[in-house]
Amino acid sequence: MSDRILIFDTTLRDGEQSPGCSMNLAEKVGLARQLEKLGVDIIEAGFPIASDGDFEAVKAVAKEVRGPIICGLARTGEADVERAGQALDGARAPRIHTFIATSDIHLEHKLRMNREQVLAEVDRAVRQARGYVDDVEFSAEDATRSDREYLVEIFTAALEAGARTLNVPDTVGYTTPDEYGDLIRYLIANVPDSGRAVFSVHCHNDLGLAVANSLAAVRAGARQVECTVNGIGERAGNTSLEEVVMAIKTRPDVCNGADTGIATQEIYASSRMLSSVTGVAVQPNKAIVGENAFAHEAGIHQDGVLKAAITYEIMTPESIGRKSNELVLGKHSGRHAFKDRLAELGFDIEGEEFQRAFKRFKDLADSKKVIYDEDLEAIVADSSIDSDDRFALESLAIQSGTSGKAHATIKLVVDGVARETTASGVGPVDAIFKGISDLTETESELDRYQVHAVTAGLDAQGEVSVTIHEAGRRVVGHAAHEDVLVASGRAYVHALNKLEWHRKRKPVEEPKGI
Ligand code: KIV
Ligand code: ZN
């Protein structure tokens, strides 16, 4: 058995399904490029039948990102598989990932099908998928609550029909490491000709065991791990890519010498890019990529690390591409230095977007003495342009204080036409948001407003995240600026543009059951 573990990244599919993590097309393609740099083997770029937006995203990623295998998800239904096949047309290395639930709980309550019907469906869907692509993955949804003997029948059928990756999802995050490892061993031992397939694992983190379960599966012979950057995903999330990869790298002795093809020095840039695109921050004590993951606070630890890093450090920050807050650029830095530093941080921006970012950098360097990597990331996130954007904030002026209401005068461009209004509110943010809602004629509801300083110092940029929803769709907008009120206005406009993007691409059919 090979020792190489394939990393299947589903940040753009299972990850994107989690609240507040929706991304637009440009964001998905940008992230897919970073995943390619990170060295993932497979990118699951979306669920093409779920919406026109997902279809377009899979198509665009397949066209732009040529290194990894690009995968599209499909239920076993004919229309699903066909749509996935169409979205992947033109990919260098396409994969269709088809799935159906196999637990009696799902068969009875969700699918209302019997075991024979599901078995026939697996055979049909995998053969149909093989009509489009050579590389087909089959998943038995809710495998960890399915009857083991029935699972053997299901995977045998999928293998015979032409699937070469057999995925064993712990859909509801129910299993434990011993049990899961045992299941993988059982399947490998009992599916006839199992050596022709790669056994894959896909864990959810409901009991906080997703990474531990994935590692147990690797020890048991699984050779593909499905995971997401920062562990984002449905409910408590999916297996965190950075955690599982660094565990395999740090402890090959307990992983039977297994290794991945991940360029671990790209991990931190990938994590930061995802957070800045979605506006969903990583908790400070998150393993590997959290703010405190390498911070030794206790005196006794600091003393030990200074004497010999090995005393308390099991891996180095550099191994995941993490540098300390260093002064990177100043007000005299030119375009080249700026571009080079962005490239080191994983951002490859061109044209108008680059010009905007450079101007923002120069403006910031005029008012802020020290520019950190975090500032640059915030600038890039704030400068991304989507030509589809309906709204752009031109300017705002605020009047507020200790007495009376706050007033905001706002100039906005809506569909290319300049509009202006003055609105009042209980505070300046309320006034800004009311004015923007009036000008854009939108009626979304605000779920959450967050602001945090990008770096230390009184002259730090404020990064604002605004979560809003409308008609069941939740999005997060974000922006950074030295003036938190300007950042607030921009973040709100960013969120509204995202809602517009989704509105234009209404779901074709609401996917059920995942
Ligand atoms: O959690 C799950 O079962 C899934 C499948 C589609 C693989 O996401
Ligand atoms: Zn999942």
Coordinates of N, CA and C and ligand atoms in Angstrom, one line a residue, residues 13-14 73 97 99 139 141 167 169 171 202 204 514, ligand 1:
R13 N -16.9 23.5 -1.4 CA -18.2 22.9 -1.5 C -18.8 22.7 -0.1
D14 N -18.3 21.7 0.7 CA -18.8 21.5 2.1 C -18.6 22.7 2.9
L73 N -19.7 17.8 -7.2 CA -20.5 16.9 -6.5 C -21.9 16.7 -7.2
H97 N -18.1 13.3 -8.3 CA -18.3 12.7 -6.9 C -19.8 12.5 -6.7
F99 N -23.1 10.7 -4.7 CA -23.4 10.1 -3.4 C -24.8 9.8 -3.2
S139 N -19.7 8.2 -2.7 CA -19.8 8.3 -1.2 C -21.1 7.7 -0.7
E141 N -23.3 8.2 1.9 CA -23.7 9.2 2.9 C -24.2 8.5 4.2
N167 N -15.7 6.6 -0.8 CA -15.6 7.5 0.4 C -16.6 7.0 1.5
P169 N -18.2 8.6 4.5 CA -18.4 9.8 5.3 C -19.0 9.5 6.7
T171 N -21.0 11.5 8.2 CA -21.9 12.7 7.8 C -22.3 13.5 9.0
H202 N -14.2 11.2 5.2 CA -14.8 12.5 5.2 C -15.5 12.6 6.6
H204 N -17.1 14.9 9.9 CA -17.6 16.1 10.5 C -17.3 16.2 12.0
I514 N -27.8 16.8 2.4 CA -26.3 16.8 2.8 C -26.1 17.9 3.8
Ligands
KIV1 O1 -21.0 14.8 4.9 C1 -21.3 14.1 3.9 O2 -21.8 13.0 3.9 C2 -21.0 14.8 2.6 C3 -21.1 13.9 1.4 C4 -21.6 14.6 0.2 C5 -19.7 13.3 1.1 O3 -20.6 15.9 2.5

